[in-house]
Amino acid sequence: MTNLHKKLMVTVAAAAVTTLAIAGSAHAEPKTNLLHQWHSGSNAEAINVLGTMFEEKGGSWKQTAIPGHTSNTIARLRADVISGNPPSAVQLKGPEIGEWAKTGLTADLNALAEEENWETVVAPELVSVMKPHGTWVASPMNIHRIDWMWASKSAMDAIGAEELPKTWDEFNVLAEQMAEKGIVPVAHGGQDWIDGTLFEIVVQGISTDLFRKAFIELDLEALNSPEMVAAFDQLRKMVGWMDPAFPGRGWEEPLNMMAKGEAGFYFHGDWAIGTMNAAGYEYGKDYLCAGAPMNSGEPGYILNSDSVVFFKQSDPEFIEGQKMMASLIMSPDFQKVFNVAKGSIPARMDVELGDEFNPCQQLNLVDLKNAAEAGTVVRSMAHNMAVPEKFRKAMFTVISEFITSDMSSEDAAQKMAEAVINEY
């Protein structure tokens, strides 16, 4: 058990005493079997916090972790539904929640949501996602920011840079200086979702309007526009600054490269904080953080949120378990403990971030509020928050092919528009 886990368990034990009580049958033992994709590292540690709190409240906790992509979890969910045995709770996000709600298979949490006043405490950007078609079917666990720029402190010192870049032009200058010093400017993992994450960060930095039209509205003209070509041009420069061993690499190895000073920059979501905390890396000493470059000068924010969707059950014990878990997820105690471990920030806007939150998490909340005021918050395409899975995978294919080939930016933009229209 890690020191972080020990600290979390102490907090969990204290939190369990004050967690909201759930009304229910005196004879039903609350049960659950959560289907999710967090099978290792800080993610697994964070989900174990939920399990410990569930058991502390008297519930019987089981979980089924499906390694790999979200699509693997969805495939397992579909198989369970077809066999007539839908799971009681599933980690799902974005449009998938609404799609499953349309089937009529999801549970109705409206009574619990009204009792606990979810409507007024959940971040406004998430309410319509968790409450599709007017019915609460899911509980949000957190808010992740995708467009983070992580920078090695030692690499920044090596080139004498005192400030993180605010535009892509500024970034390109620093990256070139690191390359001249023999430092890998861009750490990167070689999997399609990591490729998609990097590219959506680049697109947001080119233009928020382009991001919305291309990645949320699936506007074919935007997908094959001069601005999209410019985004691929920027990505091509960044590919040239990656080390040759990146293909097939996961997301944690490049994170370590950056934190150790072997690479200068890494663009990835804030679950990186949980991993860096567990590894003993320190903000300000080993790494720095900021929102990724925005050419417009506006505050950027690509939003992602983990959530648990509940499916209708006939067994009273699983029904009680759903009420318990939904209430537990929405409790301020869980939102604080879980997000300290996960690297994200609470989905409830009324939870204050104390000293236990990392400085980057504190910055996350400030940037979210600024971006919300500026109207520049967008939901992540790469992390299942914006478009159905088939469109996301189609765009991933083109982005990864571009990164691993000499495809021109013009051809990439055209191929991405064609890939999207082929999925209609």
Coordinates of C-alpha atoms in Angstrom, one line a residue, residues 210-421:
L210 CA -12.8 25.5 -35.3
F211 CA -12.9 23.0 -32.4
R212 CA -16.6 23.4 -31.9
K213 CA -17.5 23.2 -35.6
A214 CA -15.1 20.3 -36.4
F215 CA -15.2 18.2 -33.2
I216 CA -18.6 18.9 -31.8
E217 CA -20.8 19.8 -34.8
L218 CA -18.9 17.5 -37.2
D219 CA -19.0 20.3 -39.8
L220 CA -17.4 18.9 -43.0
E221 CA -16.3 22.4 -44.2
A222 CA -14.5 23.0 -40.9
L223 CA -12.9 19.5 -40.9
N224 CA -11.4 20.3 -44.4
S225 CA -10.6 23.9 -43.8
P226 CA -7.4 26.0 -44.1
E227 CA -7.5 26.3 -40.3
M228 CA -7.5 22.5 -39.9
V229 CA -4.6 22.3 -42.3
A230 CA -2.8 24.8 -40.1
A231 CA -3.5 22.6 -37.1
F232 CA -2.0 19.6 -38.9
D233 CA 1.0 21.8 -39.8
Q234 CA 1.6 22.5 -36.1
L235 CA 1.2 18.8 -35.3
R236 CA 3.8 18.0 -38.0
K237 CA 6.3 20.2 -36.3
M238 CA 5.6 18.5 -33.0
V239 CA 6.0 15.1 -34.5
G240 CA 9.5 16.2 -35.6
W241 CA 10.3 17.0 -32.0
M242 CA 9.3 13.5 -30.6
D243 CA 11.9 10.8 -30.0
P244 CA 11.8 7.9 -32.5
A245 CA 10.7 5.3 -29.8
F246 CA 7.2 6.8 -29.3
P247 CA 5.1 4.4 -31.5
G248 CA 3.2 1.9 -29.3
R249 CA 4.2 3.7 -26.1
G250 CA 1.6 4.2 -23.3
W251 CA 0.9 7.5 -21.6
E252 CA 2.9 7.1 -18.4
E253 CA 6.3 6.6 -19.9
P254 CA 6.4 10.0 -21.7
L255 CA 5.1 11.6 -18.5
N256 CA 8.1 10.2 -16.7
M257 CA 10.4 11.4 -19.5
M258 CA 9.1 15.0 -19.0
A259 CA 9.3 14.9 -15.1
K260 CA 12.8 13.5 -15.2
G261 CA 14.0 16.2 -17.6
E262 CA 14.6 13.8 -20.5
A263 CA 11.9 15.6 -22.5
G264 CA 10.7 19.2 -22.3
F265 CA 6.9 19.2 -22.8
Y266 CA 4.1 16.7 -22.5
F267 CA 0.5 17.4 -23.5
H268 CA -2.0 15.3 -21.6
G269 CA -4.9 15.3 -19.2
D270 CA -4.6 16.1 -15.5
W271 CA -4.8 12.4 -14.3
A272 CA -1.1 12.9 -14.8
I273 CA -1.1 14.6 -11.4
G274 CA -2.1 11.4 -9.6
T275 CA 0.7 9.4 -11.3
M276 CA 3.3 12.2 -10.6
N277 CA 2.2 12.4 -6.9
A278 CA 2.5 8.6 -6.6
A279 CA 6.0 8.7 -8.1
G280 CA 7.1 11.5 -5.8
Y281 CA 7.5 14.2 -8.4
E282 CA 7.0 17.7 -7.1
Y283 CA 5.4 20.7 -8.7
G284 CA 7.9 23.5 -9.1
K285 CA 10.9 21.2 -8.6
D286 CA 10.3 18.5 -11.2
Y287 CA 7.5 19.9 -13.4
L288 CA 5.5 23.0 -14.2
C289 CA 1.9 23.2 -15.6
A290 CA -0.2 25.6 -17.5
G291 CA -3.1 25.6 -20.0
A292 CA -1.9 24.7 -23.5
P293 CA -1.1 27.5 -25.9
M294 CA -4.0 29.5 -27.3
N295 CA -3.2 31.7 -30.3
S296 CA -6.3 33.8 -29.6
G297 CA -5.1 34.8 -26.1
E298 CA -8.5 33.6 -24.8
P299 CA -8.6 31.2 -21.8
G300 CA -9.0 27.6 -23.2
Y301 CA -10.5 24.6 -21.5
I302 CA -11.3 21.2 -22.9
L303 CA -13.6 19.5 -20.5
N304 CA -13.9 15.8 -19.6
S305 CA -15.8 14.2 -16.8
D306 CA -15.9 10.7 -15.4
S307 CA -19.3 9.5 -14.4
V308 CA -21.2 6.4 -13.4
V309 CA -24.4 5.5 -15.2
F310 CA -26.9 3.2 -13.5
F311 CA -29.0 0.6 -15.2
K312 CA -32.4 -0.7 -14.1
Q313 CA -32.3 -3.6 -11.8
S314 CA -35.0 -6.0 -10.3
D315 CA -33.0 -7.2 -7.3
P316 CA -33.8 -4.9 -4.3
E317 CA -30.2 -5.2 -3.0
F318 CA -28.7 -3.8 -6.2
I319 CA -31.4 -1.1 -6.3
E320 CA -30.4 0.0 -2.8
G321 CA -26.7 -0.2 -3.9
Q322 CA -27.4 2.2 -6.7
K323 CA -29.0 4.7 -4.4
M324 CA -26.1 4.4 -2.0
M325 CA -23.4 4.7 -4.7
A326 CA -25.1 7.6 -6.5
S327 CA -25.4 9.5 -3.2
L328 CA -21.9 8.6 -2.2
I329 CA -20.4 9.9 -5.5
M330 CA -22.2 13.2 -5.1
S331 CA -21.2 13.7 -1.5
P332 CA -18.7 16.5 -0.9
D333 CA -16.4 14.1 1.1
F334 CA -16.1 11.7 -1.9
Q335 CA -15.7 14.5 -4.4
K336 CA -12.8 15.8 -2.4
V337 CA -11.0 12.5 -1.6
F338 CA -11.5 11.0 -5.0
N339 CA -10.3 14.1 -6.9
V340 CA -7.2 14.6 -4.8
A341 CA -6.2 11.1 -5.8
K342 CA -7.3 11.4 -9.5
G343 CA -5.7 14.8 -10.2
S344 CA -9.0 16.3 -11.3
I345 CA -11.4 18.8 -9.5
P346 CA -14.8 18.1 -8.1
A347 CA -17.9 18.1 -10.3
R348 CA -19.7 19.9 -7.5
M349 CA -19.1 23.7 -7.6
D350 CA -19.7 24.1 -3.9
V351 CA -16.6 22.1 -2.8
E352 CA -13.7 24.2 -1.8
L353 CA -10.2 23.1 -2.8
G354 CA -8.0 22.9 0.3
D355 CA -4.2 22.6 0.6
E356 CA -4.5 18.9 -0.1
F357 CA -5.1 19.8 -3.8
N358 CA -2.1 20.2 -6.0
P359 CA -1.3 23.8 -7.3
C360 CA -2.2 22.6 -10.8
Q361 CA -5.6 21.5 -9.5
Q362 CA -6.0 24.9 -7.9
L363 CA -5.2 26.5 -11.3
N364 CA -7.6 24.2 -13.0
L365 CA -10.6 25.6 -11.1
V366 CA -9.5 29.2 -11.8
D367 CA -9.0 28.5 -15.5
L368 CA -12.4 26.7 -15.7
K369 CA -14.2 29.8 -14.2
N370 CA -12.3 32.1 -16.6
A371 CA -13.1 30.0 -19.6
A372 CA -16.7 29.7 -18.6
E373 CA -17.0 33.5 -18.4
A374 CA -15.3 33.8 -21.8
G375 CA -17.5 31.1 -23.3
T376 CA -14.5 29.0 -24.4
V377 CA -15.2 25.7 -22.5
V378 CA -15.5 22.8 -25.0
R379 CA -16.2 19.1 -24.4
S380 CA -13.4 16.7 -25.3
M381 CA -13.7 14.9 -28.6
A382 CA -10.8 12.5 -27.8
H383 CA -12.3 11.5 -24.4
N384 CA -15.9 10.6 -25.4
M385 CA -17.6 13.9 -24.4
A386 CA -18.4 15.4 -27.8
V387 CA -19.4 12.9 -30.5
P388 CA -20.5 9.3 -30.8
E389 CA -17.7 6.6 -30.7
K390 CA -17.8 5.8 -34.4
F391 CA -16.9 9.4 -35.4
R392 CA -14.2 9.6 -32.7
K393 CA -12.6 6.4 -33.9
A394 CA -12.7 7.5 -37.5
M395 CA -10.9 10.7 -36.7
F396 CA -8.4 8.9 -34.5
T397 CA -7.5 6.7 -37.5
V398 CA -6.6 9.7 -39.6
I399 CA -4.7 11.5 -36.9
S400 CA -2.6 8.4 -36.0
E401 CA -1.9 7.7 -39.7
F402 CA -0.7 11.3 -40.1
I403 CA 1.6 11.1 -37.1
T404 CA 3.2 7.8 -38.3
S405 CA 3.6 8.7 -42.0
D406 CA 4.6 11.6 -44.2
M407 CA 1.0 12.5 -45.1
S408 CA 0.5 16.1 -46.0
S409 CA -1.6 18.4 -43.9
E410 CA -3.9 19.0 -46.8
D411 CA -4.5 15.3 -47.4
A412 CA -5.0 14.8 -43.6
A413 CA -7.8 17.4 -43.4
Q414 CA -9.5 16.0 -46.5
K415 CA -9.2 12.4 -45.2
M416 CA -10.7 13.4 -41.8
A417 CA -13.7 15.0 -43.5
E418 CA -14.2 11.9 -45.6
A419 CA -13.8 9.6 -42.6
V420 CA -16.5 11.4 -40.8
I421 CA -19.0 11.5 -43.7

